[in-house]
Coordinates of C-alpha atoms in Angstrom, one line a residue:
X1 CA -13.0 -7.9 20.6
X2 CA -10.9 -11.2 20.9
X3 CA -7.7 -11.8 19.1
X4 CA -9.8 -14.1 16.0
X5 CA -11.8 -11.0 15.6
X6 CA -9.1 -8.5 15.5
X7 CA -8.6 -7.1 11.9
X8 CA -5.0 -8.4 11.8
X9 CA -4.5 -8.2 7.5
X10 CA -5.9 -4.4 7.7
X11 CA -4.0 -3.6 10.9
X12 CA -0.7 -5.1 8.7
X13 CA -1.5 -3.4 5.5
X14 CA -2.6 -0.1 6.4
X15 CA -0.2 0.6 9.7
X16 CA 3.1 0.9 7.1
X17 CA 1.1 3.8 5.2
X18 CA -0.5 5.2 7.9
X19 CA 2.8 5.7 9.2
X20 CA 4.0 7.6 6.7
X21 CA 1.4 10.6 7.7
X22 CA 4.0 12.2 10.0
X23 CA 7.3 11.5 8.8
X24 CA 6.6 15.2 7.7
X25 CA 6.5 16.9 11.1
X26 CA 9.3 14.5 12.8
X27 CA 12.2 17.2 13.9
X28 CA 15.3 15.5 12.0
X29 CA 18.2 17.4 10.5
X30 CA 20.3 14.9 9.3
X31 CA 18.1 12.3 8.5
X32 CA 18.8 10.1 11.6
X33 CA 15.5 10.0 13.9
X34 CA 13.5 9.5 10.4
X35 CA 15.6 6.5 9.7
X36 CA 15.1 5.2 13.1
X37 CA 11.4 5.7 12.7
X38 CA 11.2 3.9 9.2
X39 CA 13.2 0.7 10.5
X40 CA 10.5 1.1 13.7
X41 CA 7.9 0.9 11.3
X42 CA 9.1 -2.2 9.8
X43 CA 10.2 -4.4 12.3
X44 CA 6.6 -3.6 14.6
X45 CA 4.6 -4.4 11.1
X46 CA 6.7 -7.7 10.8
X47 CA 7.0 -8.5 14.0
X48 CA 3.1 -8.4 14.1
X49 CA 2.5 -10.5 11.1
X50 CA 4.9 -13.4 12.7
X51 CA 2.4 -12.7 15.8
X52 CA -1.1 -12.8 13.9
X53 CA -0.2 -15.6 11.8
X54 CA 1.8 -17.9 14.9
X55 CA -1.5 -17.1 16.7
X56 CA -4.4 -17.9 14.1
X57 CA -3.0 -19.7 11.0
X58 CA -3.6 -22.9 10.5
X59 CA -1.1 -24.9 8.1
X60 CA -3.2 -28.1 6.9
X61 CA -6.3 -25.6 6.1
X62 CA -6.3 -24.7 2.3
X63 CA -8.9 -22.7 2.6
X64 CA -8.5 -18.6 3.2
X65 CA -7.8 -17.8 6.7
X66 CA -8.5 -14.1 8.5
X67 CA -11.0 -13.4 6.4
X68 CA -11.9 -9.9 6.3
X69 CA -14.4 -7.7 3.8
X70 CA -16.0 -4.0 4.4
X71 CA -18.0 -1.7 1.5
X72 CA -15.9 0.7 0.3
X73 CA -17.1 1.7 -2.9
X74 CA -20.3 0.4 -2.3
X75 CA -21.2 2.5 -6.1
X76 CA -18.5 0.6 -7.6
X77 CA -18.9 -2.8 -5.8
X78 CA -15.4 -2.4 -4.5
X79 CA -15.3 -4.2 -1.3
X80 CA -12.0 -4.1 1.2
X81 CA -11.4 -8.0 1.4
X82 CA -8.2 -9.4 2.4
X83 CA -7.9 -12.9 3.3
X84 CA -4.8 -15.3 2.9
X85 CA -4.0 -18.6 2.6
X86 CA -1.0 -21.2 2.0
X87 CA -0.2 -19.4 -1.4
X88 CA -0.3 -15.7 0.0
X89 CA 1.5 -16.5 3.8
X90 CA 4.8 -17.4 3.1
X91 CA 5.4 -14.3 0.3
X92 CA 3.8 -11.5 3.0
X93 CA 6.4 -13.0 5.6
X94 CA 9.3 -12.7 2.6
X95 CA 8.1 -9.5 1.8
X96 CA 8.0 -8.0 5.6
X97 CA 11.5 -9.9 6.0
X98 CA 13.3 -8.0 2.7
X99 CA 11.5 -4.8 3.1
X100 CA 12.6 -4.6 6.8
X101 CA 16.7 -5.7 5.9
X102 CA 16.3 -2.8 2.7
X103 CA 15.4 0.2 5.7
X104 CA 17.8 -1.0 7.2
X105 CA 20.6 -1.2 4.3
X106 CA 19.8 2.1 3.3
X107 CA 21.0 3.6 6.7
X108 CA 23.3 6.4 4.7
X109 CA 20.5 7.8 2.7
X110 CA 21.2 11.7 3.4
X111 CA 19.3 12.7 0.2
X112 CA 16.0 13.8 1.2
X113 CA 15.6 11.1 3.6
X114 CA 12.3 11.8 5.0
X115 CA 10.8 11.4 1.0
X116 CA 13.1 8.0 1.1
X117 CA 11.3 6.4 4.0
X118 CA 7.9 7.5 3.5
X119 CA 8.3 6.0 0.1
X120 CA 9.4 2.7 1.4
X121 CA 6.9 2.7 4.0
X122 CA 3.9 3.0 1.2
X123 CA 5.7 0.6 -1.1
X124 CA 5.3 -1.9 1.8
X125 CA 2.0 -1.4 2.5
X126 CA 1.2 -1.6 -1.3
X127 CA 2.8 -5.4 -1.5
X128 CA 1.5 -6.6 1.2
X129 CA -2.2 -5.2 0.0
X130 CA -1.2 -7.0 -3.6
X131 CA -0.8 -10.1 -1.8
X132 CA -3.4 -10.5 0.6
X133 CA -6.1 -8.7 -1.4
X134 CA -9.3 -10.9 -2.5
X135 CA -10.8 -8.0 -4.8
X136 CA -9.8 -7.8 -8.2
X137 CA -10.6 -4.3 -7.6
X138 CA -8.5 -3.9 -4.6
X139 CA -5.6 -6.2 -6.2
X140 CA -5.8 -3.6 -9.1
X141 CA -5.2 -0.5 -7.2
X142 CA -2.8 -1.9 -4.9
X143 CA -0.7 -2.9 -8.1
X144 CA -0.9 0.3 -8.9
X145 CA 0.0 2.1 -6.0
X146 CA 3.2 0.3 -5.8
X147 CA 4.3 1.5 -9.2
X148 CA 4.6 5.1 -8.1
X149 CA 7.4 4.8 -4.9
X150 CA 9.7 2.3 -7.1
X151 CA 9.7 4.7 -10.1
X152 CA 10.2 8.0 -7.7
X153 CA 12.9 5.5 -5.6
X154 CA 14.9 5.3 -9.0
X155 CA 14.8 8.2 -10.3
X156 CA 15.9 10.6 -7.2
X157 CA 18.3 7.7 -5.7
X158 CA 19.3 6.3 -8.8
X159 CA 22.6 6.1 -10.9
X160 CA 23.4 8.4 -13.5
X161 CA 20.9 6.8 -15.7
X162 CA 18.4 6.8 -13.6
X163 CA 15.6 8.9 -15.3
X164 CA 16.2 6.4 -18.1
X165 CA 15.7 3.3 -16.0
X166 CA 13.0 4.9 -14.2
X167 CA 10.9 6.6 -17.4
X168 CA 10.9 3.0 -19.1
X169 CA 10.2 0.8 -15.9
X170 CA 7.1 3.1 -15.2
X171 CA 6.0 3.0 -19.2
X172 CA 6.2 -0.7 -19.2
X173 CA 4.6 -1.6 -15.7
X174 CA 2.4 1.2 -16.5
X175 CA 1.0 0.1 -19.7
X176 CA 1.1 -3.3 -18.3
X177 CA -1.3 -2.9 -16.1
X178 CA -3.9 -1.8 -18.6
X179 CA -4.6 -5.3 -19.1
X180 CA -5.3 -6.2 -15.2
X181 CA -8.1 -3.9 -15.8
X182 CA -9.8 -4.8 -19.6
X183 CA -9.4 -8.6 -18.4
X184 CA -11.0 -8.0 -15.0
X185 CA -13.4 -6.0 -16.0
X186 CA -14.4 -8.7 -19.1
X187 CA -14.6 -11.5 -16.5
X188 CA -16.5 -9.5 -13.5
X189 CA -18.9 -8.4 -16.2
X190 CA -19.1 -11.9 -18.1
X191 CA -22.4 -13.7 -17.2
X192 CA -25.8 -12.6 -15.0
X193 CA -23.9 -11.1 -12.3
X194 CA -21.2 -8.5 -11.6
X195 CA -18.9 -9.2 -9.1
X196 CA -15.3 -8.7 -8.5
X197 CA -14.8 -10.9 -5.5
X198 CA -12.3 -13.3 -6.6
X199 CA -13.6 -16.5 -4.7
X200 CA -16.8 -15.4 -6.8
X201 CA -14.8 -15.2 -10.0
X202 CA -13.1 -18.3 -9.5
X203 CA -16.6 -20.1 -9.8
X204 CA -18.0 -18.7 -13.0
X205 CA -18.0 -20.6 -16.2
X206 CA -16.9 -17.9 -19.0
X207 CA -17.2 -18.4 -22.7
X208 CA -14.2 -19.9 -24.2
X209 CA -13.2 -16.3 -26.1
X210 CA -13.0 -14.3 -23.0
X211 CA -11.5 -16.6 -20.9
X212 CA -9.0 -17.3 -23.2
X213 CA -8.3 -13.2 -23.8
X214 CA -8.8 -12.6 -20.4
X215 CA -5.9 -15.1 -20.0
X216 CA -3.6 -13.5 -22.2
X217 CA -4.1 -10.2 -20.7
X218 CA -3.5 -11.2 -17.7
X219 CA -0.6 -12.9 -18.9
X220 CA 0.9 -10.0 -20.6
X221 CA 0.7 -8.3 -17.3
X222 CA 2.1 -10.3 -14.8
X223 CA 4.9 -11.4 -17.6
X224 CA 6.3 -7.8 -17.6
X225 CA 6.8 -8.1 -13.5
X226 CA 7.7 -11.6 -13.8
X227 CA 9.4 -10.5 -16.0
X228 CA 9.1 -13.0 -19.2
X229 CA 10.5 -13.1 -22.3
X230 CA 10.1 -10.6 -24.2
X231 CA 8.9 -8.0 -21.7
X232 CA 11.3 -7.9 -19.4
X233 CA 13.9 -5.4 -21.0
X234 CA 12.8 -2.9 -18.2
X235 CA 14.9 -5.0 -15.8
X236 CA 18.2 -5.2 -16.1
X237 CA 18.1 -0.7 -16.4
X238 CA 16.0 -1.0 -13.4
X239 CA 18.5 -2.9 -11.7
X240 CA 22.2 -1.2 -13.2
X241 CA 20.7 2.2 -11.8
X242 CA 18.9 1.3 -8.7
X243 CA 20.2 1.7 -5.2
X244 CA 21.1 -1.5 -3.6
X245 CA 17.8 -1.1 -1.0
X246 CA 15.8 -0.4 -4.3
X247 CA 17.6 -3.8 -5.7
X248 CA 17.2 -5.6 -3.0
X249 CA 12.9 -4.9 -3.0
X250 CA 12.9 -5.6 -6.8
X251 CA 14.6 -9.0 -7.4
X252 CA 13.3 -10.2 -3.9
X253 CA 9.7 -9.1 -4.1
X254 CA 8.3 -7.5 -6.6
X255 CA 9.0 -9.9 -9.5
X256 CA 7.5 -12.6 -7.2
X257 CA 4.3 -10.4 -7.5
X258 CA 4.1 -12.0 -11.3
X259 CA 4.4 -15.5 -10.2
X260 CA 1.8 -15.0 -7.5
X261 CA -0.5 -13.5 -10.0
X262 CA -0.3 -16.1 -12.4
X263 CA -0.9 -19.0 -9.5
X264 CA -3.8 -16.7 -8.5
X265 CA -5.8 -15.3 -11.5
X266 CA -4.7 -17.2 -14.3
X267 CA -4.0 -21.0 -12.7
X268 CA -6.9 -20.8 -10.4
X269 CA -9.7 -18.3 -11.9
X270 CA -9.5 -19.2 -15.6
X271 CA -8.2 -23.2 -15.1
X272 CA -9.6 -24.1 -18.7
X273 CA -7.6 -21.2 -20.6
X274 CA -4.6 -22.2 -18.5
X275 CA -5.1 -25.8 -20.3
X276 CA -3.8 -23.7 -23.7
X277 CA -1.2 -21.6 -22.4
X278 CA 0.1 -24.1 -20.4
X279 CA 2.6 -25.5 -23.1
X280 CA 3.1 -21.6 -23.9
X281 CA 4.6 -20.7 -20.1
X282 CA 6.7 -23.5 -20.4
X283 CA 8.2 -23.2 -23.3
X284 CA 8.3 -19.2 -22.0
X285 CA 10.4 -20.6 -18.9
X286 CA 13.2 -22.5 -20.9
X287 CA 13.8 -19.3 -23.4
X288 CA 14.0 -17.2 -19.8
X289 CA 16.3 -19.8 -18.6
X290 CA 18.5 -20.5 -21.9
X291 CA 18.1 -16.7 -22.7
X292 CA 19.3 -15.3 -19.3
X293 CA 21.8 -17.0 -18.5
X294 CA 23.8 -16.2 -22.0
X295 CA 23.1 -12.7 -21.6
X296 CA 23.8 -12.8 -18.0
X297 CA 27.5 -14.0 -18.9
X298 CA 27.7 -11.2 -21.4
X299 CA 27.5 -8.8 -18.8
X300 CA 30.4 -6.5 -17.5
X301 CA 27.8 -4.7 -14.9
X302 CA 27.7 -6.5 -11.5
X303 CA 24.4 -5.6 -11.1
X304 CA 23.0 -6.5 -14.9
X305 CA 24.5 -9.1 -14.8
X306 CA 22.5 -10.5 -11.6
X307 CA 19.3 -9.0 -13.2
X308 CA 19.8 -11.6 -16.5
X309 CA 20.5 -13.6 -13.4
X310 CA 17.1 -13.1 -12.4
X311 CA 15.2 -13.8 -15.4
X312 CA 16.9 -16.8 -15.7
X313 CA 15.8 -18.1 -12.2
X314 CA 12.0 -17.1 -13.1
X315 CA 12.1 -19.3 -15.9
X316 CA 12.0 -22.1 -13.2
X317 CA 8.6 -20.8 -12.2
X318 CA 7.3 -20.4 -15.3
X319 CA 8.1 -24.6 -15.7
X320 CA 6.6 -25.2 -12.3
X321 CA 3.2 -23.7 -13.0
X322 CA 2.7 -25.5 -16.1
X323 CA 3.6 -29.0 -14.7
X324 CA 0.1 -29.7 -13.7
X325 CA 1.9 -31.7 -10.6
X326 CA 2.2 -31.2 -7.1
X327 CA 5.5 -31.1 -6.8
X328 CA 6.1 -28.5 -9.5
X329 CA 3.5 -26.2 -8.3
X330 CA 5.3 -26.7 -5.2
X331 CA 8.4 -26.2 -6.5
X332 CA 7.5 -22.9 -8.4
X333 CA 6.5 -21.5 -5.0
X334 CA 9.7 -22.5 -3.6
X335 CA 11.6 -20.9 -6.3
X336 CA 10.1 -17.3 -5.8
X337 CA 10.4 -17.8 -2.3
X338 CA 14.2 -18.9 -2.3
X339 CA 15.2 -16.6 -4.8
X340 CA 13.9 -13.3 -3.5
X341 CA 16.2 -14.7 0.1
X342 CA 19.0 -15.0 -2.6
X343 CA 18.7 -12.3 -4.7
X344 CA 18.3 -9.8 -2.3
X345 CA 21.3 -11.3 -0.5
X346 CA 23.5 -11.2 -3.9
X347 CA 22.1 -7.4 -4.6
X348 CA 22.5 -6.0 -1.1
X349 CA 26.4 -7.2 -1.3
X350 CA 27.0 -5.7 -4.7
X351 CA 26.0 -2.4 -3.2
X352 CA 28.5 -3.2 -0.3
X353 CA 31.3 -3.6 -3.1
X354 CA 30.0 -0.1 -4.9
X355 CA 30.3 1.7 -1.7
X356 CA 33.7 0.8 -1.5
X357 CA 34.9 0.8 -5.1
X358 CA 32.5 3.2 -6.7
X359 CA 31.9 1.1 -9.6
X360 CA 29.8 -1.7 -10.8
X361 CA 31.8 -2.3 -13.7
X362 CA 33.9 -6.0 -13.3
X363 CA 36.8 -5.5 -15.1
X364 CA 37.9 -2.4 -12.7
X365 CA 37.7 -4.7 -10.0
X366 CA 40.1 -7.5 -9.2
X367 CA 41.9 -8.8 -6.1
X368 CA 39.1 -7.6 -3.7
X369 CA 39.5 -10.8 -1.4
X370 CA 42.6 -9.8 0.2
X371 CA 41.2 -6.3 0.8
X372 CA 37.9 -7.4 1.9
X373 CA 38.2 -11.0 3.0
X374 CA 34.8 -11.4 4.8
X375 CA 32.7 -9.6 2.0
X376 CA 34.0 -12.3 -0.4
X377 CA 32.8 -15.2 1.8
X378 CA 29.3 -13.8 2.3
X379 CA 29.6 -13.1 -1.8
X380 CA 30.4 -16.5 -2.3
X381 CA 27.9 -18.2 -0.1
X382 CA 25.1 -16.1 -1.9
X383 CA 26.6 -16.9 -5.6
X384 CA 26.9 -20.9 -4.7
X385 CA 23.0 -20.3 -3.3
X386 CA 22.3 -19.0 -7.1
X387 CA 23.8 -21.4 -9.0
X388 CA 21.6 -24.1 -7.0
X389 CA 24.8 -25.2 -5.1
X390 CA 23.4 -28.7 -2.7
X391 CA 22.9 -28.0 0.7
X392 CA 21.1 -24.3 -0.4
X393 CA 17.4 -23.5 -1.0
X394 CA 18.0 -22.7 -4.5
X395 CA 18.9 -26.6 -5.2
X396 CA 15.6 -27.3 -3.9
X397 CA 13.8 -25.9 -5.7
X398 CA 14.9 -26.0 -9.1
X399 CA 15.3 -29.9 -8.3
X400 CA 11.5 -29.9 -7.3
X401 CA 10.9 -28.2 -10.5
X402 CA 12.7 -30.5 -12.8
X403 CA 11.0 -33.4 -10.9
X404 CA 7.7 -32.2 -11.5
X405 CA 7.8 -31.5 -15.6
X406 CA 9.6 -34.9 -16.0
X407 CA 7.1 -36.4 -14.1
X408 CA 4.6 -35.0 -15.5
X409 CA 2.1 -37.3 -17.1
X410 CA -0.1 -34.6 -19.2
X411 CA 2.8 -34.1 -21.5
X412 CA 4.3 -36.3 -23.9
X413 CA 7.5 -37.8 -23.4
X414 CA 9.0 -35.8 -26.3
X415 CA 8.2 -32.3 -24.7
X416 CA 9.4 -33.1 -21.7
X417 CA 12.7 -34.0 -23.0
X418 CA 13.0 -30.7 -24.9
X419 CA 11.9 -28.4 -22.0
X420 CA 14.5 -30.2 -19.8
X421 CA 17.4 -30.7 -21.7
X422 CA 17.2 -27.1 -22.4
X423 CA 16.4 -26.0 -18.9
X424 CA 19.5 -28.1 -18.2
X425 CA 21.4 -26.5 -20.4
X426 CA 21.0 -23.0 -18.8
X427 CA 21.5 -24.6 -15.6
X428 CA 25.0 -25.6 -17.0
X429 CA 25.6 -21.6 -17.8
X430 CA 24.5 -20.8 -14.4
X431 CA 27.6 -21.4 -12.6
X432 CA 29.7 -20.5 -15.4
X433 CA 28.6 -16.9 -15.1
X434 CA 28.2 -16.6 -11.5
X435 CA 32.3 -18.0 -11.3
X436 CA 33.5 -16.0 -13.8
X437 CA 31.8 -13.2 -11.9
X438 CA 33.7 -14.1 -8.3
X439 CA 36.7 -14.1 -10.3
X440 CA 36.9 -11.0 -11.7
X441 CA 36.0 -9.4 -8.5
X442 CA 37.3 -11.0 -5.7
X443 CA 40.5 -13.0 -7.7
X444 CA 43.7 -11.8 -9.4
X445 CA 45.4 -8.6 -9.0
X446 CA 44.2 -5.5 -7.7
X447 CA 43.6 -2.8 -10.0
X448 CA 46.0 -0.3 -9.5
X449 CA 43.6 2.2 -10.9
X450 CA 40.9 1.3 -8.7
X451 CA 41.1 3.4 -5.2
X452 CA 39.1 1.8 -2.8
X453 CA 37.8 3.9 -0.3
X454 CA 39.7 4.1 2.9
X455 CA 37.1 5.1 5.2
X456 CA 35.0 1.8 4.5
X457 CA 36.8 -0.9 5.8
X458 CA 35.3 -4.5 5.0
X459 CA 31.6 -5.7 5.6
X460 CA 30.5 -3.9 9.0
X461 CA 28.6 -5.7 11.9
X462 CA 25.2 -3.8 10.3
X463 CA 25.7 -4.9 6.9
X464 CA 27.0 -8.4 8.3
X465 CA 23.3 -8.8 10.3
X466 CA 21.4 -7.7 7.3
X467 CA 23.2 -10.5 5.1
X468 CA 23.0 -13.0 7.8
X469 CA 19.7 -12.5 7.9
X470 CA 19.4 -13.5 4.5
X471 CA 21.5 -16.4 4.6
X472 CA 20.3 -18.5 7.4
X473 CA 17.0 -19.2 5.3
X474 CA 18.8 -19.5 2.6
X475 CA 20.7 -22.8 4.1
X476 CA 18.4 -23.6 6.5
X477 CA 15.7 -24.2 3.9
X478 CA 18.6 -25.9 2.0
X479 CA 19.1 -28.8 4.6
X480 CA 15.1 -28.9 6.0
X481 CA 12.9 -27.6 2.9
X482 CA 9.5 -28.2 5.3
X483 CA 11.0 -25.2 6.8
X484 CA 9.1 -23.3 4.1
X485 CA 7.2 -26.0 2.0
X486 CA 4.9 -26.7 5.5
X487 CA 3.2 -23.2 4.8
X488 CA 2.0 -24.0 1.5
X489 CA 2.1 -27.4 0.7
X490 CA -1.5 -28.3 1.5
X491 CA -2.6 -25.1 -0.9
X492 CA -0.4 -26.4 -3.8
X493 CA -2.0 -29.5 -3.7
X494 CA -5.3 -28.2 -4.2
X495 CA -4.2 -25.9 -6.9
X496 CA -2.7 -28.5 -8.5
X497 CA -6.0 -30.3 -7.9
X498 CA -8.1 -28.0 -9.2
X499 CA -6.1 -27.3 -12.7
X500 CA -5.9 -31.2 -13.2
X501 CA -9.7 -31.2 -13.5
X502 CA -9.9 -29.9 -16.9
X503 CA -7.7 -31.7 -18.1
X504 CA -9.4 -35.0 -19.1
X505 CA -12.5 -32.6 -21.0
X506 CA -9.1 -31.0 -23.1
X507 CA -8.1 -34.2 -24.2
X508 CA -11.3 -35.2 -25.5
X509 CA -12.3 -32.6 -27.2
X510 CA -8.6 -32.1 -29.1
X511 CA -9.4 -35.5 -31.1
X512 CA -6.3 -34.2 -33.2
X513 CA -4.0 -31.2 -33.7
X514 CA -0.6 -29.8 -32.3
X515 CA -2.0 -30.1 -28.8
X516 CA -3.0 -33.4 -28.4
X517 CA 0.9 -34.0 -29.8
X518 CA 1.7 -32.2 -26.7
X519 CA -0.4 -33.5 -24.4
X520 CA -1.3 -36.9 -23.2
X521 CA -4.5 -38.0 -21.3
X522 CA -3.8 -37.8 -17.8
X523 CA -4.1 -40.9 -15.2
X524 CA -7.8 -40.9 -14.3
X525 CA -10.8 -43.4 -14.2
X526 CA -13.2 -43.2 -16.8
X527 CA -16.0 -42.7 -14.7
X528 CA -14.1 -39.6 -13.4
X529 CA -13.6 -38.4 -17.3
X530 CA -17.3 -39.0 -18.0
X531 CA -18.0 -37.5 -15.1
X532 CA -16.1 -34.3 -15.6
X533 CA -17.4 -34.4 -19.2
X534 CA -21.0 -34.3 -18.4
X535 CA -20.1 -31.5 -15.9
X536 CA -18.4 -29.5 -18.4
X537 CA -21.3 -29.8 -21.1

């Protein structure tokens, strides 16, 4: 077998879980070989993606790459089929990256430890299946099967509110994910032939009722792990009770599961429902934007308030998606990408400061810098990355996004100006809450009722690496963005592409009503319209 034939996505998905198996049986005491073991795990699973992909990707293909697909189910017509392409590559190698840097910042976990790790270990696997999976079937229970570690991950290693934060993350994901399976199952059963192969599904023409409802489920349940306005109240508990690793997993990967969903199914499978809901997401973003970023300043909790943070930040993909432009779609897939470096970076450090002050709450805090010089600069560096600070992938981004709605020439000019003024405007509260927020940790005086723990001096040499690690991206994709927009920018294209296609048939058949105030025809010849027309009737 040569190295094209190797089944390199199984071999990645499967060899975190498989691990798991004997974590068991390891002789450990104190938790230290397991530990070892789990960060083992991780680095070989990640170091072998880097390998498979630097070995047999290719970056101007847009087509899916590695392809593999075995019977499973053969009853059920569930087929193992991974596959990845310019969309999918550069969130596996974000999510190897933070899952390896959360093993490794959980290195004090004493508290069942062996349970700990094998959890992370199957939570791994679980993304990466999510995001390499070309099933609908597969994608489903993948989805699912990372539910189970992050509510068990919460509510054993949580905060004192943990069973709280866990119970209502796991009803709303839960119940959430209802609609994955109506929707998929309405599409896979909608014309002559069953199928759940997505390529497959991709293809079909649907009736206009079903596609649009298969939309909205799907919709409703990527928005809760986007999370979107108003489903995402599970987040900011999730978040105030988690453990920093837990954090760290959440904000950087597993809300970028719902914007990868939406680019996958909704954008790409049902195009002509995405023509209607389209306006929707981004009027969706700029309440997420607006709407986070007040509540995020109304936030004493370190950790809430980066979770309104958060929610804030997705609003930006939200705008991206609907641009119908290249340079938005790009710039949505920057975002998730730069924000789960950021976010991780920003949660990983607040669990630095709880281990030291034993609180998350900002008004005990105060005068940290002096104490802990080198934990506020790393702080800082990942706050000025969040508030979109020049020079930082986060500017990028959001700059692309902007760009790409204002450019945009399927809207009219009046929509545009709403959606970003008012994105604008929450990207004027964005720094305003972040500063506040280095303020009233890290400037003024001490509290003299806050006893910081003597035993944990400032940021060690491990936690130092693991923010490092974070970091360098973070700037490097700041000052060279082809760092990360080379992996994907040949697939956003052809998404963009593809959505742009139905667009001229919309226009014509919306002779008048709120939508064609909204929209405007887009630039094409019209021998393409007629074209398109004919090939729609």
């Amino acid at each position: 077998m040569n190295a094209v034939e190797f089944p390199w996505l199984t071999t990645i998905v499967l060899l975190p879980l498989v691990a798991t198996l004997p974590i068991p049986l390891i002789p450990d005491k104190e938790g230290k070989t397991v530990r070892w073991y789990g960060l083992g795990i991780a680095i070989a699973d990640f170091a072998l993606m880097i390998y498979a992909l630097w070995q047999n990707y290719d970056f101007q293909s847009s087509t899916f790459q590695l392809v593999e697909s075995y019977p499973w189910v053969p009853q059920l017509n569930l087929n193992w089929s991974l596959a990845l392409d310019g969309l999918s590559m550069p969130l596996i190698l974000l999510t190897g990256l933070i899952n390896t840097l959360a093993i490794f910042a959980a290195w004090k976990v004493t508290n069942k430890p062996r349970l700990f790790y094998g959890l992370m270990l199957a939570m791994y696997s679980a993304q990466l299946g999510v995001f390499l999976a070309q099933d609908l079937l597969l994608f489903f229970l993948m989805w699912e099967i990372e539910l189970v570690p992050v509510y068990l991950l919460i509510s054993i290693w949580g905060g004192q509110k943990r069973q709280y934060a866990a119970t209502k993350f796991i009803l709303y994901t839960a119940a959430a994910s209802i609609f994955i399976l109506i929707a998929g199952f309405a599409i896979a059963f909608s014309g002559d032939s069953v199928t759940f192969d997505m390529a497959t599904l991709g293809m079909k023409q649907y009736p206009k009722a079903i596609e649009m409802l298969a939309y909205a489920g799907f919709l409703i349940a990527f928005g809760v792990k986007l999370p979107i306005f108003p489903l995402h109240t599970w987040l900011p508990d999730a978040h105030g009770e988690a453990s920093a690793p837990g954090s760290m997993i959440l904000a950087g990967v597993l809300l970028k599961m719902g914007g990868y969903a939406l680019i996958r199914i909704n954008m790409e499978m049902l195009p002509n429902a995405h023509v209607y809901f389209a306006p929707v997401l981004a009027i969706l973003g700029v309440v997420n934007i607006v709407y986070g970023a007040c509540c995020a300043f109304a936030q004493t909790n370190l950790k809430r308030r980066l979770a309104y943070s958060s929610i804030a930040h997705m609003g930006f993909v939200l705008i991206g998606i609907a641009s119908y432009t290249e340079i938005g779609m790009s710039g949505a897939v920057l975002q998730m990408l730069s924000h789960g470096l950021i976010a991780a970076s920003l949660f990983f450090l607040s669990g630095v400061t709880y281990e030291r002050t034993h609180t998350l709450m900002m008004e005990k805090m105060g005068g940290m810098a002096k104490v802990m010089p080198r934990t506020f600069a790393v702080f800082t560096a990942g706050a000025m990355a969040s508030l979109a600070l020049p020079g930082m992938s986060g500017f990028v981004g959001e700059l692309m996004v902007f760009l790409g709605i204002a450019s945009s020439d399927v809207y009219s000019s009046s929509f545009k100006v709403v959606v970003v003024l008012l994105s604008a405007v929450g990207v004027i509260l964005t720094p305003i809450y972040l500063l506040s927020m280095l303020r009233q940790v890290f400037y003024g005086k001490q509290n003299q009722e806050l006893h910081l723990d003597a035993t944990l001096p400032d940021i060690k040499p491990r936690e130092l690496f693991i923010t490092a690690c974070l970091l360098l991206p973070i700037i490097g994709i700041g000052f060279y963005p082809k760092l990360a927009t080379q992996t994907y920018e040949v697939k956003a294209v052809e998404v963009a592409t593809h959505a742009r296609q139905v667009l001229p048939v919309f226009a014509s058949q919306q002779p008048s009503s709120l939508y064609s105030r909204i929209f405007t025809s887009p630039t094409l010849a019209d021998s393409q319209v007629e074209s398109l027309v004919d090939i729609a009737e």
